[in-house]
Structures are given as C-alpha cells and as structure tokens.
mmCIF file of C-alpha atoms in Angstrom:
data_model
loop_
_atom_site.group_PDB
_atom_site.id
_atom_site.type_symbol
_atom_site.label_atom_id
_atom_site.label_comp_id
_atom_site.label_asym_id
_atom_site.label_seq_id
_atom_site.Cartn_x
_atom_site.Cartn_y
_atom_site.Cartn_z
ATOM 1 C CA UNK A 1 1.050 12.874 -7.577
ATOM 2 C CA UNK A 2 2.205 11.163 -10.480
ATOM 3 C CA UNK A 3 5.633 10.607 -9.314
ATOM 4 C CA UNK A 4 4.170 8.925 -6.193
ATOM 5 C CA UNK A 5 2.069 6.798 -7.993
ATOM 6 C CA UNK A 6 4.864 5.889 -10.368
ATOM 7 C CA UNK A 7 6.974 4.895 -7.313
ATOM 8 C CA UNK A 8 4.352 2.661 -5.849
ATOM 9 C CA UNK A 9 3.776 1.095 -9.208
ATOM 10 C CA UNK A 10 7.303 0.397 -10.163
ATOM 11 C CA UNK A 11 9.262 0.113 -6.832
ATOM 12 C CA UNK A 12 6.758 -0.945 -4.039
ATOM 13 C CA UNK A 13 4.824 -3.399 -6.500
ATOM 14 C CA UNK A 14 8.266 -5.241 -7.172
ATOM 15 C CA UNK A 15 8.835 -5.664 -3.291
ATOM 16 C CA UNK A 16 5.237 -6.635 -2.702
ATOM 17 C CA UNK A 17 5.329 -9.389 -5.264
ATOM 18 C CA UNK A 18 8.789 -10.634 -3.931
ATOM 19 C CA UNK A 19 7.376 -10.582 -0.478
ATOM 20 C CA UNK A 20 3.929 -11.896 -1.211
ATOM 21 C CA UNK A 21 5.358 -14.562 -4.030
ATOM 22 C CA UNK A 22 8.981 -15.320 -3.102
ATOM 23 C CA UNK A 23 8.759 -18.560 -4.886
ATOM 24 C CA UNK A 24 8.119 -16.752 -8.107
ATOM 25 C CA UNK A 25 11.433 -15.022 -8.127
ATOM 26 C CA UNK A 26 14.877 -16.649 -8.280
ATOM 27 C CA UNK A 27 16.899 -15.371 -5.566
ATOM 28 C CA UNK A 28 13.948 -13.429 -3.956
ATOM 29 C CA UNK A 29 14.864 -12.305 -0.237
ATOM 30 C CA UNK A 30 11.406 -12.181 1.206
ATOM 31 C CA UNK A 31 12.296 -10.155 4.263
ATOM 32 C CA UNK A 32 14.619 -7.570 2.325
ATOM 33 C CA UNK A 33 11.572 -6.888 0.161
ATOM 34 C CA UNK A 34 8.979 -6.477 2.949
ATOM 35 C CA UNK A 35 11.757 -4.032 4.574
ATOM 36 C CA UNK A 36 12.067 -2.143 1.301
ATOM 37 C CA UNK A 37 8.313 -2.081 1.098
ATOM 38 C CA UNK A 38 8.147 -0.395 4.503
ATOM 39 C CA UNK A 39 10.429 2.165 3.439
ATOM 40 C CA UNK A 40 7.876 3.177 0.959
ATOM 41 C CA UNK A 41 4.941 3.206 3.278
ATOM 42 C CA UNK A 42 6.978 5.521 5.406
ATOM 43 C CA UNK A 43 6.436 7.918 2.520
ATOM 44 C CA UNK A 44 2.739 7.615 3.075
ATOM 45 C CA UNK A 45 3.016 7.795 6.788
ATOM 46 C CA UNK A 46 4.646 11.239 6.404
ATOM 47 C CA UNK A 47 2.373 12.478 3.860
ATOM 48 C CA UNK A 48 -0.670 11.626 6.012
ATOM 49 C CA UNK A 49 0.592 13.353 9.096
ATOM 50 C CA UNK A 50 -0.876 16.612 8.075
ATOM 51 C CA UNK A 51 -4.057 15.527 5.954
ATOM 52 C CA UNK A 52 -6.628 12.587 5.657
ATOM 53 C CA UNK A 53 -5.521 11.610 2.311
ATOM 54 C CA UNK A 54 -2.403 11.526 0.299
ATOM 55 C CA UNK A 55 -2.944 14.999 -1.248
ATOM 56 C CA UNK A 56 -5.135 16.660 1.002
ATOM 57 C CA UNK A 57 -8.690 16.076 3.006
ATOM 58 C CA UNK A 58 -10.270 14.472 -0.261
ATOM 59 C CA UNK A 59 -9.550 11.125 -2.114
ATOM 60 C CA UNK A 60 -7.288 11.760 -4.938
ATOM 61 C CA UNK A 61 -6.101 9.721 -7.798
ATOM 62 C CA UNK A 62 -3.393 8.608 -5.857
ATOM 63 C CA UNK A 63 -5.275 7.280 -2.901
ATOM 64 C CA UNK A 64 -7.372 5.051 -5.128
ATOM 65 C CA UNK A 65 -4.151 4.020 -7.262
ATOM 66 C CA UNK A 66 -1.751 2.989 -4.277
ATOM 67 C CA UNK A 67 -4.174 1.771 -1.720
ATOM 68 C CA UNK A 68 -4.943 -1.461 -3.453
ATOM 69 C CA UNK A 69 -1.061 -2.474 -3.255
ATOM 70 C CA UNK A 70 -1.026 -1.480 0.345
ATOM 71 C CA UNK A 71 -4.287 -3.415 0.723
ATOM 72 C CA UNK A 72 -2.176 -6.475 -0.749
ATOM 73 C CA UNK A 73 0.837 -5.902 1.465
ATOM 74 C CA UNK A 74 -1.048 -5.915 4.637
ATOM 75 C CA UNK A 75 -3.037 -8.861 3.745
ATOM 76 C CA UNK A 76 0.261 -11.110 3.677
ATOM 77 C CA UNK A 77 0.639 -10.671 7.648
ATOM 78 C CA UNK A 78 -2.278 -8.743 9.010
ATOM 79 C CA UNK A 79 -0.866 -8.902 12.773
ATOM 80 C CA UNK A 80 2.462 -7.793 11.744
ATOM 81 C CA UNK A 81 1.050 -5.158 9.620
ATOM 82 C CA UNK A 82 -0.870 -3.756 12.428
ATOM 83 C CA UNK A 83 1.929 -3.912 14.710
ATOM 84 C CA UNK A 84 4.086 -1.457 12.418
ATOM 85 C CA UNK A 85 4.443 2.197 13.567
ATOM 86 C CA UNK A 86 2.304 3.632 10.667
ATOM 87 C CA UNK A 87 -0.889 4.699 12.459
ATOM 88 C CA UNK A 88 -1.839 7.269 10.004
ATOM 89 C CA UNK A 89 -1.197 4.945 6.931
ATOM 90 C CA UNK A 90 -3.346 2.130 8.828
ATOM 91 C CA UNK A 91 -6.260 4.719 9.177
ATOM 92 C CA UNK A 92 -5.952 6.046 5.876
ATOM 93 C CA UNK A 93 -6.059 2.365 4.680
ATOM 94 C CA UNK A 94 -9.102 1.572 6.574
ATOM 95 C CA UNK A 95 -10.994 4.613 5.497
ATOM 96 C CA UNK A 96 -10.373 3.804 1.739
ATOM 97 C CA UNK A 97 -11.203 0.104 1.916
ATOM 98 C CA UNK A 98 -14.539 1.018 4.003
ATOM 99 C CA UNK A 99 -15.340 3.681 1.661
ATOM 100 C CA UNK A 100 -18.575 2.879 -0.813
ATOM 101 C CA UNK A 101 -16.516 3.581 -3.852
ATOM 102 C CA UNK A 102 -13.581 1.373 -3.111
ATOM 103 C CA UNK A 103 -16.065 -1.114 -2.117
ATOM 104 C CA UNK A 104 -17.964 -0.956 -5.396
ATOM 105 C CA UNK A 105 -14.850 -0.826 -7.421
ATOM 106 C CA UNK A 106 -13.425 -3.943 -5.956
ATOM 107 C CA UNK A 107 -16.724 -6.159 -6.082
ATOM 108 C CA UNK A 108 -15.905 -9.291 -7.932
ATOM 109 C CA UNK A 109 -17.660 -9.379 -11.464
ATOM 110 C CA UNK A 110 -20.404 -11.656 -12.077
#
C-alpha cells in the first residue's frame, strides 16, 4: 500500500502539476505529462478490476490518499477524462467523491 501511495505522491503528482500548471515549470510538456499520468491511472484500473477499492472492498488509506490527486487530474478536462478507457477508475473516483467521509474531509474550512 505504501509503495502505491508513494508512487502517486512522487511520480503522479509531478506529472499532474506539469499538466495542470505547465506555465509554472520551465520546459514542461503538458501532453507528455498527461500521458505519463494516464500510465499511473492504468495501475489503478488494473487493481480495480477485481475489487471496489484499491486494496479490497473497503476504503483504505491508499484510496483516500490517491483520490484527491486523481480528482485534480480529472478536473483539468472532465470530458477528456470521461472518454478514457478507465471505467473502473472512474467508478472508484465517483464512489470516493460521493462518500460522506470524503465530502466532510474536503469541505472548505470556515
């Protein structure tokens, strides 16, 4: 579990930032970063073929740690993200985003 979280924190997040904010990075290639991020999403897709969540049929730390990154990535271009051949990842993300726990955690402070 920790290696998957680390991958998304160290690898996916870098590509997410260069895809979402290419002007902030000298020499950033937005399309390359998007493609590299999709490779990471395919890791999730594979895991989610046999379970509802990344490590079984119950939400785990990895789900809650990785979902915010995937949410940010999807929000850059929702129609494009929806067109990706990642139905299990899309289902997983929707389930996490709609969960009362996630809604409560992500509620703006104030």
